[in-house]
């Protein structure tokens, strides 16, 4: 098995989960209504659990540093998350759109990985997909409700979709190992994932009275997978690691 | 040297009945279907394998500690508690008795999913109110006070209640 290819895949998935988990947790206490506060907080908890499980595979199976080290002690350039997950939560419409677009992609990714030749990842995928189904159900339901709600709710979602589109497409930035991952049966690859994702979200967006923006290839926000990030990641990492930087042995 | 006594697998399972999920204190982790293996590797060592209900469940560490304590109390000198996903937890692993206890506790048990059935709101709706037994209820939020719970409302007794989520 090509270890570097697997590591790259695990790092980007784990970093996506950790960073989106942190962003979602920023809604704790300030959600637009209690149920949404709970939803974003619960989804955050699931994501951070998935990040930990992925870092644990990297550590236990592939000899990478301890999960705490990976989560809290790396520099910005060592993170492989896409730039979409780093973006500030913005208004609720932006966060909800991101939850819908990102989680649909993540569910399809884990579904493909249930058949991965890398068994530790296949095992995690079989478990995690059952949890992410709840995230997708949440996003899909709210798209349809708010897209068919008031003029304002529809317009806000459409504008959130327009603003998110080229960031969201950055989720599928190809890695240098696409060929190896596909050939060795580890993962079906980013292109195939993007195709399935478009197939999956298009009918939901249509049912939500939303128009898919036109894709302009040169506007897609790539770079995150290779360590090039937006100005928003460093402040997030600083906040996330504040306790550990203050007292490395802190326990709670 | 400590005196070595023979501990049976049956005694181990029975001691594990004392360990509860701290978020659902009325049923044991055995009834929950979370224990996937018990192995007595020697007269003094025991390996217990468990699978989490949700990967990010914050109670896992506490349950691991409780299991180790129970095993030490039984007389094992060495205890290993492994958490692995080789067997994936689904809500159908819950014993029927556990589902009855959940309902009595005020938490609606998870509906069963058919073999090829996809999770949907309809699946979640196959539930009755644990307070009055009415099936005239609605989903308020598929997320609740813990990762494994959803929030519902009963139109008949006009009370909110929680539902243990079905997990495939």
CSV table of C-alpha atoms in Angstrom, one decimal:
chain,number,residue,atom,x,y,z
A,1,UNK,CA,0.0,0.0,0.0
A,2,UNK,CA,1.2,3.5,-0.8
A,3,UNK,CA,1.5,5.0,2.7
A,4,UNK,CA,2.0,8.6,1.6
A,5,UNK,CA,-1.2,8.4,-0.4
A,6,UNK,CA,-3.2,7.1,2.5
A,7,UNK,CA,-1.7,9.7,4.9
A,8,UNK,CA,-2.6,12.5,2.6
A,9,UNK,CA,-6.2,11.3,2.4
A,10,UNK,CA,-6.4,10.9,6.2
A,11,UNK,CA,-4.9,14.3,7.0
A,12,UNK,CA,-7.2,16.2,4.7
A,13,UNK,CA,-10.3,14.4,6.0
A,14,UNK,CA,-9.2,14.8,9.6
A,15,UNK,CA,-8.3,18.5,9.2
A,16,UNK,CA,-11.5,19.2,7.4
A,17,UNK,CA,-13.4,17.6,10.3
A,18,UNK,CA,-11.5,19.4,13.0
A,19,UNK,CA,-11.8,22.8,11.5
A,20,UNK,CA,-15.4,22.6,10.4
A,21,UNK,CA,-16.1,21.1,13.8
A,22,UNK,CA,-14.6,24.1,15.5
A,23,UNK,CA,-16.5,26.5,13.2
A,24,UNK,CA,-19.8,24.7,13.9
A,25,UNK,CA,-19.1,24.9,17.6
A,26,UNK,CA,-19.0,28.7,17.4
A,27,UNK,CA,-22.8,28.5,17.1
A,28,UNK,CA,-23.1,27.0,20.6
A,29,UNK,CA,-25.0,29.5,22.6
A,30,UNK,CA,-25.8,31.9,19.8
A,31,UNK,CA,-27.9,29.7,17.4
A,32,UNK,CA,-30.9,31.5,15.9
A,33,UNK,CA,-33.2,29.1,17.8
A,34,UNK,CA,-32.5,26.5,20.5
A,35,UNK,CA,-32.9,23.5,18.1
A,36,UNK,CA,-30.3,25.0,15.7
A,37,UNK,CA,-28.0,25.7,18.6
A,38,UNK,CA,-28.3,22.0,19.5
A,39,UNK,CA,-27.9,20.9,15.9
A,40,UNK,CA,-24.7,22.8,15.2
A,41,UNK,CA,-23.2,21.9,18.6
A,42,UNK,CA,-24.0,18.2,18.1
A,43,UNK,CA,-22.7,18.2,14.5
A,44,UNK,CA,-19.5,19.8,15.8
A,45,UNK,CA,-19.1,17.1,18.4
A,46,UNK,CA,-19.5,14.4,15.8
A,47,UNK,CA,-17.0,16.1,13.5
A,48,UNK,CA,-14.4,16.5,16.3
A,49,UNK,CA,-14.9,12.8,17.2
A,50,UNK,CA,-14.3,11.8,13.5
A,51,UNK,CA,-11.2,14.0,13.4
A,52,UNK,CA,-9.9,12.3,16.5
A,53,UNK,CA,-10.6,8.8,15.1
A,54,UNK,CA,-8.7,9.7,11.9
A,55,UNK,CA,-5.7,11.2,13.8
A,56,UNK,CA,-5.7,8.0,15.8
A,57,UNK,CA,-5.5,5.9,12.7
A,58,UNK,CA,-2.6,8.1,11.5
A,59,UNK,CA,-0.9,7.6,14.9
A,60,UNK,CA,-1.6,3.9,15.6
A,61,UNK,CA,-1.4,2.5,12.1
A,62,UNK,CA,0.9,4.8,10.2
A,63,UNK,CA,3.3,6.0,12.9
A,64,UNK,CA,2.4,9.7,12.8
A,65,UNK,CA,2.6,11.8,16.0
A,66,UNK,CA,0.1,11.6,18.8
A,67,UNK,CA,-3.5,12.9,18.0
A,68,UNK,CA,-3.1,15.8,20.5
A,69,UNK,CA,0.1,16.8,18.8
A,70,UNK,CA,-1.6,16.7,15.4
A,71,UNK,CA,-4.7,18.6,16.5
A,72,UNK,CA,-3.1,21.3,18.5
A,73,UNK,CA,0.6,21.6,17.8
A,74,UNK,CA,1.0,21.9,14.0
A,75,UNK,CA,1.6,25.1,12.1
A,76,UNK,CA,-0.9,26.5,9.6
A,77,UNK,CA,1.0,25.2,6.6
A,78,UNK,CA,0.9,21.6,7.9
A,79,UNK,CA,-2.9,21.6,7.8
A,80,UNK,CA,-4.6,20.1,4.7
A,81,UNK,CA,-8.1,21.3,5.2
A,82,UNK,CA,-9.8,23.0,2.3
A,83,UNK,CA,-10.3,26.8,2.6
A,84,UNK,CA,-14.1,26.4,2.6
A,85,UNK,CA,-14.1,25.0,6.2
A,86,UNK,CA,-11.9,27.8,7.5
A,87,UNK,CA,-14.2,30.6,6.5
A,88,UNK,CA,-15.8,32.4,9.5
A,89,UNK,CA,-19.4,31.3,10.3
A,90,UNK,CA,-20.8,34.6,8.9
A,91,UNK,CA,-24.5,34.8,9.1
A,92,UNK,CA,-26.6,31.8,9.7
A,93,UNK,CA,-27.5,31.4,6.0
A,94,UNK,CA,-23.8,31.0,5.1
A,95,UNK,CA,-23.2,28.4,7.9
A,96,UNK,CA,-26.3,26.5,7.0
A,97,UNK,CA,-25.4,26.4,3.3
A,98,UNK,CA,-21.9,25.2,4.2
A,99,UNK,CA,-23.3,22.5,6.5
A,100,UNK,CA,-25.5,21.3,3.6
A,101,UNK,CA,-22.8,21.4,0.9
A,102,UNK,CA,-19.9,20.1,3.0
A,103,UNK,CA,-21.8,17.3,4.7
A,104,UNK,CA,-23.3,15.9,1.5
A,105,UNK,CA,-19.8,15.6,0.2
A,106,UNK,CA,-18.6,14.1,3.4
A,107,UNK,CA,-21.3,11.5,3.5
A,108,UNK,CA,-20.5,10.4,-0.1
A,109,UNK,CA,-16.8,10.3,0.7
A,110,UNK,CA,-17.4,8.0,3.7
A,111,UNK,CA,-19.9,5.8,1.7
A,112,UNK,CA,-17.2,5.3,-0.9
A,113,UNK,CA,-14.6,4.6,1.8
A,114,UNK,CA,-16.7,1.8,3.3
A,115,UNK,CA,-15.3,-0.3,0.5
A,116,UNK,CA,-11.7,1.0,1.0
A,117,UNK,CA,-8.9,-1.6,0.7
A,118,UNK,CA,-7.4,0.2,3.8
A,119,UNK,CA,-9.4,-1.6,6.4
A,120,UNK,CA,-9.0,0.7,9.4
A,121,UNK,CA,-10.5,3.5,7.3
A,122,UNK,CA,-13.2,1.3,5.9
A,123,UNK,CA,-14.2,0.4,9.5
A,124,UNK,CA,-14.4,4.0,10.6
A,125,UNK,CA,-16.4,4.9,7.4
A,126,UNK,CA,-19.0,2.2,8.1
A,127,UNK,CA,-19.6,3.7,11.5
A,128,UNK,CA,-19.3,7.4,10.7
A,129,UNK,CA,-21.6,7.4,7.7
A,130,UNK,CA,-24.5,6.4,10.0
A,131,UNK,CA,-23.8,9.6,12.0
A,132,UNK,CA,-23.3,11.9,9.0
A,133,UNK,CA,-26.7,10.8,7.6
A,134,UNK,CA,-28.2,12.9,10.4
A,135,UNK,CA,-26.1,15.9,9.4
A,136,UNK,CA,-27.3,15.5,5.8
A,137,UNK,CA,-30.9,15.1,6.8
A,138,UNK,CA,-30.6,18.3,8.8
A,139,UNK,CA,-29.1,20.3,5.8
A,140,UNK,CA,-31.5,18.8,3.3
A,141,UNK,CA,-34.5,19.6,5.4
A,142,UNK,CA,-33.6,23.2,6.1
A,143,UNK,CA,-32.7,23.8,2.4
A,144,UNK,CA,-36.2,22.7,1.4
A,145,UNK,CA,-38.0,24.6,4.3
A,146,UNK,CA,-36.2,27.9,4.0
A,147,UNK,CA,-35.9,27.7,0.2
A,148,UNK,CA,-39.7,27.5,0.1
A,149,UNK,CA,-40.2,29.8,3.0
A,150,UNK,CA,-40.4,33.6,2.7
A,151,UNK,CA,-39.0,35.7,0.0
A,152,UNK,CA,-36.2,36.7,2.4
A,153,UNK,CA,-35.2,33.2,3.4
A,154,UNK,CA,-35.1,32.1,-0.2
A,155,UNK,CA,-33.0,35.1,-1.3
A,156,UNK,CA,-30.6,34.6,1.6
A,157,UNK,CA,-30.0,31.0,0.7
A,158,UNK,CA,-29.5,31.8,-2.9
A,159,UNK,CA,-27.0,34.5,-2.0
A,160,UNK,CA,-25.2,32.1,0.4
A,161,UNK,CA,-25.1,29.5,-2.3
A,162,UNK,CA,-23.6,32.0,-4.8
A,163,UNK,CA,-21.0,33.1,-2.3
A,164,UNK,CA,-20.1,29.5,-1.3
A,165,UNK,CA,-20.0,27.9,-4.7
A,166,UNK,CA,-16.4,28.3,-5.7
A,167,UNK,CA,-15.2,27.7,-2.1
A,168,UNK,CA,-17.2,24.5,-1.9
A,169,UNK,CA,-15.8,23.2,-5.2
A,170,UNK,CA,-12.4,23.5,-3.5
A,171,UNK,CA,-13.3,20.5,-1.3
A,172,UNK,CA,-12.5,18.3,-4.4
A,173,UNK,CA,-9.0,19.6,-5.0
A,174,UNK,CA,-7.0,16.7,-6.5
A,175,UNK,CA,-4.2,15.3,-4.5
A,176,UNK,CA,-0.9,14.2,-6.1
A,177,UNK,CA,-1.9,10.6,-5.3
A,178,UNK,CA,-5.3,10.4,-7.1
A,179,UNK,CA,-4.0,7.6,-9.4
A,180,UNK,CA,-2.5,5.5,-6.6
A,181,UNK,CA,-5.6,5.9,-4.4
A,182,UNK,CA,-7.8,4.7,-7.2
A,183,UNK,CA,-5.5,1.9,-8.5
A,184,UNK,CA,-5.0,0.5,-5.0
A,185,UNK,CA,-8.7,0.6,-4.2
A,186,UNK,CA,-8.2,3.0,-1.3
A,187,UNK,CA,-10.5,5.7,-2.5
A,188,UNK,CA,-12.5,6.4,-5.6
A,189,UNK,CA,-10.9,9.8,-6.1
A,190,UNK,CA,-12.0,13.4,-5.9
A,191,UNK,CA,-13.3,13.7,-9.5
A,192,UNK,CA,-15.7,10.8,-9.0
A,193,UNK,CA,-16.7,12.2,-5.6
A,194,UNK,CA,-17.5,15.6,-7.1
A,195,UNK,CA,-19.6,14.0,-9.9
A,196,UNK,CA,-21.7,12.1,-7.3
A,197,UNK,CA,-22.0,15.2,-5.1
A,198,UNK,CA,-23.4,17.3,-8.0
A,199,UNK,CA,-25.8,14.5,-8.7
A,200,UNK,CA,-26.9,14.4,-5.1
A,201,UNK,CA,-27.3,18.1,-4.3
A,202,UNK,CA,-28.8,19.3,-7.6
A,203,UNK,CA,-32.3,17.8,-7.0
A,204,UNK,CA,-32.3,19.1,-3.4
A,205,UNK,CA,-31.4,22.6,-4.5
A,206,UNK,CA,-34.0,22.5,-7.2
A,207,UNK,CA,-36.7,21.4,-4.7
A,208,UNK,CA,-35.5,24.3,-2.5
A,209,UNK,CA,-36.2,26.7,-5.3
A,210,UNK,CA,-32.4,27.5,-5.6
A,211,UNK,CA,-30.4,27.9,-8.8
A,212,UNK,CA,-27.0,26.2,-9.1
A,213,UNK,CA,-24.4,29.0,-9.9
A,214,UNK,CA,-22.3,28.7,-13.0
A,215,UNK,CA,-18.9,27.2,-12.4
A,216,UNK,CA,-15.9,29.2,-13.4
A,217,UNK,CA,-12.9,27.0,-13.2
A,218,UNK,CA,-10.4,29.8,-12.5
A,219,UNK,CA,-12.5,31.0,-9.5
A,220,UNK,CA,-12.5,27.7,-7.6
A,221,UNK,CA,-10.6,28.2,-4.3
A,222,UNK,CA,-7.9,25.6,-4.2
A,223,UNK,CA,-4.7,25.4,-2.2
A,224,UNK,CA,-5.9,24.3,1.2
A,225,UNK,CA,-5.0,20.6,0.5
A,226,UNK,CA,-1.4,21.7,-0.1
A,227,UNK,CA,-1.1,23.9,2.9
A,228,UNK,CA,-2.0,27.3,1.4
A,229,UNK,CA,-4.7,28.8,3.5
A,230,UNK,CA,-6.9,31.9,3.8
A,231,UNK,CA,-6.3,34.6,6.4
A,232,UNK,CA,-8.9,32.9,8.6
A,233,UNK,CA,-7.1,29.7,9.6
A,234,UNK,CA,-4.3,31.2,11.8
A,235,UNK,CA,-6.7,33.1,14.1
A,236,UNK,CA,-8.8,30.0,14.4
A,237,UNK,CA,-5.8,27.8,15.3
A,238,UNK,CA,-4.7,30.5,17.8
A,239,UNK,CA,-8.0,30.4,19.5
A,240,UNK,CA,-8.3,26.6,19.4
A,241,UNK,CA,-4.8,26.1,21.0
A,242,UNK,CA,-4.9,28.9,23.5
A,243,UNK,CA,-5.2,26.6,26.5
A,244,UNK,CA,-2.6,24.1,25.4
A,245,UNK,CA,-0.2,27.0,24.6
A,246,UNK,CA,-0.8,28.5,28.0
A,247,UNK,CA,-0.3,25.3,29.9
A,248,UNK,CA,0.8,22.2,28.0
A,249,UNK,CA,-0.1,19.8,30.8
A,250,UNK,CA,-3.6,21.3,31.4
A,251,UNK,CA,-6.3,18.7,32.0
A,252,UNK,CA,-10.0,19.2,32.4
B,1,UNK,CA,2.6,-13.0,44.7
B,2,UNK,CA,-1.1,-12.5,44.7
B,3,UNK,CA,-3.2,-15.6,44.9
B,4,UNK,CA,-4.4,-16.6,41.4
B,5,UNK,CA,-8.0,-17.7,41.2
B,6,UNK,CA,-9.9,-18.8,38.2
B,7,UNK,CA,-12.4,-16.3,37.0
B,8,UNK,CA,-14.9,-17.5,34.4
B,9,UNK,CA,-16.1,-15.6,31.4
B,10,UNK,CA,-19.6,-15.7,32.8
B,11,UNK,CA,-18.4,-13.8,35.8
B,12,UNK,CA,-16.8,-11.2,33.6
B,13,UNK,CA,-20.0,-10.6,31.6
B,14,UNK,CA,-22.0,-10.4,34.8
B,15,UNK,CA,-19.6,-7.8,36.3
B,16,UNK,CA,-19.8,-5.8,33.0
B,17,UNK,CA,-23.6,-5.5,33.7
B,18,UNK,CA,-22.6,-3.1,36.5
B,19,UNK,CA,-21.1,-0.6,34.0
B,20,UNK,CA,-23.6,1.9,32.7
B,21,UNK,CA,-23.5,4.5,30.0
B,22,UNK,CA,-23.4,7.7,32.2
B,23,UNK,CA,-25.8,9.4,29.8
B,24,UNK,CA,-28.3,6.5,30.1
B,25,UNK,CA,-27.9,5.3,33.6
B,26,UNK,CA,-30.8,2.7,33.5
B,27,UNK,CA,-29.2,0.2,31.1
B,28,UNK,CA,-25.8,-1.5,31.1
B,29,UNK,CA,-23.3,-1.4,28.4
B,30,UNK,CA,-23.9,-5.2,27.8
B,31,UNK,CA,-27.7,-4.6,27.2
B,32,UNK,CA,-26.7,-1.7,24.9
B,33,UNK,CA,-24.8,-4.1,22.8
B,34,UNK,CA,-21.5,-2.2,23.2
B,35,UNK,CA,-19.4,-5.1,24.4
B,36,UNK,CA,-18.1,-7.0,21.3
B,37,UNK,CA,-15.6,-9.3,23.0
B,38,UNK,CA,-14.3,-10.7,26.2
B,39,UNK,CA,-11.0,-12.6,26.2
B,40,UNK,CA,-9.3,-14.2,29.2
B,41,UNK,CA,-5.7,-14.3,28.0
B,42,UNK,CA,-4.4,-15.9,31.2
B,43,UNK,CA,-5.7,-16.5,34.7
B,44,UNK,CA,-4.7,-12.9,35.6
B,45,UNK,CA,-5.4,-11.0,32.4
B,46,UNK,CA,-8.6,-10.0,30.7
B,47,UNK,CA,-9.2,-8.1,27.5
B,48,UNK,CA,-12.6,-6.4,27.0
B,49,UNK,CA,-13.4,-5.0,23.6
B,50,UNK,CA,-16.1,-2.4,23.2
B,51,UNK,CA,-17.6,-0.4,20.3
B,52,UNK,CA,-18.9,3.1,20.7
B,53,UNK,CA,-22.5,4.1,20.0
B,54,UNK,CA,-21.2,7.4,18.4
B,55,UNK,CA,-17.6,7.9,17.5
B,56,UNK,CA,-17.5,11.3,19.3
B,57,UNK,CA,-19.2,10.1,22.4
B,58,UNK,CA,-17.6,11.9,25.3
B,59,UNK,CA,-18.5,9.1,27.8
B,60,UNK,CA,-16.2,6.5,26.2
B,61,UNK,CA,-13.3,7.4,28.5
B,62,UNK,CA,-15.4,7.1,31.6
B,63,UNK,CA,-16.9,3.7,30.5
B,64,UNK,CA,-13.4,2.4,29.8
B,65,UNK,CA,-12.3,3.4,33.3
B,66,UNK,CA,-15.4,1.8,34.9
B,67,UNK,CA,-14.8,-1.5,33.0
B,68,UNK,CA,-11.2,-1.6,34.2
B,69,UNK,CA,-12.4,-1.0,37.8
B,70,UNK,CA,-14.9,-3.8,37.6
B,71,UNK,CA,-12.3,-6.2,36.2
B,72,UNK,CA,-9.8,-5.3,38.9
B,73,UNK,CA,-12.5,-5.8,41.5
B,74,UNK,CA,-13.1,-9.3,40.1
B,75,UNK,CA,-9.5,-10.1,40.7
B,76,UNK,CA,-7.7,-9.6,37.4
B,77,UNK,CA,-4.1,-8.2,37.8
B,78,UNK,CA,-4.0,-6.9,34.3
B,79,UNK,CA,-6.9,-5.5,32.3
B,80,UNK,CA,-7.0,-4.1,28.8
B,81,UNK,CA,-10.0,-2.3,27.5
B,82,UNK,CA,-10.0,-1.9,23.7
B,83,UNK,CA,-12.2,0.4,21.8
B,84,UNK,CA,-12.5,-0.6,18.2
B,85,UNK,CA,-14.8,-0.3,15.2
B,86,UNK,CA,-14.3,-3.8,13.8
B,87,UNK,CA,-17.9,-4.4,14.8
B,88,UNK,CA,-19.9,-1.3,14.2
B,89,UNK,CA,-22.6,-0.4,16.7
B,90,UNK,CA,-26.1,-0.1,15.4
B,91,UNK,CA,-29.2,0.6,17.4
B,92,UNK,CA,-30.4,-3.0,16.5
B,93,UNK,CA,-27.6,-4.3,18.8
B,94,UNK,CA,-29.7,-3.1,21.7
B,95,UNK,CA,-31.4,-5.9,23.6
B,96,UNK,CA,-35.2,-5.9,23.6
B,97,UNK,CA,-35.1,-5.6,27.4
B,98,UNK,CA,-32.9,-2.5,27.1
B,99,UNK,CA,-35.5,-0.9,24.8
B,100,UNK,CA,-38.2,-1.5,27.4
B,101,UNK,CA,-36.1,0.0,30.1
B,102,UNK,CA,-35.3,3.0,27.9
B,103,UNK,CA,-39.0,3.6,27.4
B,104,UNK,CA,-39.7,3.4,31.1
B,105,UNK,CA,-36.9,5.8,31.7
B,106,UNK,CA,-38.8,8.3,29.5
B,107,UNK,CA,-36.6,7.9,26.4
B,108,UNK,CA,-38.4,6.5,23.4
B,109,UNK,CA,-36.4,3.5,22.1
B,110,UNK,CA,-34.9,3.6,18.5
B,111,UNK,CA,-37.2,2.2,15.8
B,112,UNK,CA,-35.7,-0.7,13.8
B,113,UNK,CA,-34.6,0.0,10.3
B,114,UNK,CA,-35.5,-2.5,7.5
B,115,UNK,CA,-32.6,-4.1,5.7
B,116,UNK,CA,-32.3,-1.7,2.8
B,117,UNK,CA,-34.1,1.2,4.3
B,118,UNK,CA,-32.5,4.7,4.2
B,119,UNK,CA,-32.6,6.9,7.3
B,120,UNK,CA,-35.4,9.4,6.9
B,121,UNK,CA,-37.8,11.4,9.0
B,122,UNK,CA,-40.4,8.7,8.4
B,123,UNK,CA,-38.2,6.2,10.2
B,124,UNK,CA,-37.8,8.5,13.1
B,125,UNK,CA,-41.6,8.9,13.2
B,126,UNK,CA,-42.2,5.2,14.0
B,127,UNK,CA,-42.2,6.0,17.6
B,128,UNK,CA,-44.7,6.3,20.5
B,129,UNK,CA,-44.6,8.8,23.3
B,130,UNK,CA,-43.0,7.2,26.4
B,131,UNK,CA,-45.3,9.2,28.7
B,132,UNK,CA,-48.7,8.4,27.2
B,133,UNK,CA,-48.1,5.9,24.5
B,134,UNK,CA,-49.6,8.0,21.7
B,135,UNK,CA,-48.2,7.8,18.2
B,136,UNK,CA,-49.4,11.3,17.4
B,137,UNK,CA,-46.0,12.9,17.8
B,138,UNK,CA,-43.7,15.1,15.7
B,139,UNK,CA,-39.9,15.5,15.3
B,140,UNK,CA,-38.8,18.9,16.7
B,141,UNK,CA,-35.0,18.4,16.2
B,142,UNK,CA,-33.0,15.4,15.1
B,143,UNK,CA,-30.3,16.6,17.6
B,144,UNK,CA,-30.8,16.7,21.3
B,145,UNK,CA,-29.1,16.9,24.7
B,146,UNK,CA,-26.6,14.1,23.8
B,147,UNK,CA,-25.4,12.8,20.4
B,148,UNK,CA,-27.7,9.8,20.6
B,149,UNK,CA,-30.9,11.7,21.2
B,150,UNK,CA,-33.5,13.5,19.1
B,151,UNK,CA,-36.3,15.9,20.4
B,152,UNK,CA,-39.9,15.2,19.8
B,153,UNK,CA,-43.3,16.6,20.9
B,154,UNK,CA,-46.4,14.6,21.7
B,155,UNK,CA,-49.7,16.2,20.5
B,156,UNK,CA,-51.8,13.9,22.7
B,157,UNK,CA,-50.2,14.7,26.2
B,158,UNK,CA,-48.7,17.9,25.0
B,159,UNK,CA,-45.3,17.1,26.3
B,160,UNK,CA,-41.9,17.1,24.8
B,161,UNK,CA,-39.8,13.9,25.0
B,162,UNK,CA,-36.5,12.5,23.8
B,163,UNK,CA,-36.0,9.7,21.4
B,164,UNK,CA,-32.9,7.5,21.1
B,165,UNK,CA,-31.9,7.8,17.5
B,166,UNK,CA,-31.8,4.8,15.2
B,167,UNK,CA,-28.2,4.3,13.9
B,168,UNK,CA,-27.4,2.0,11.0
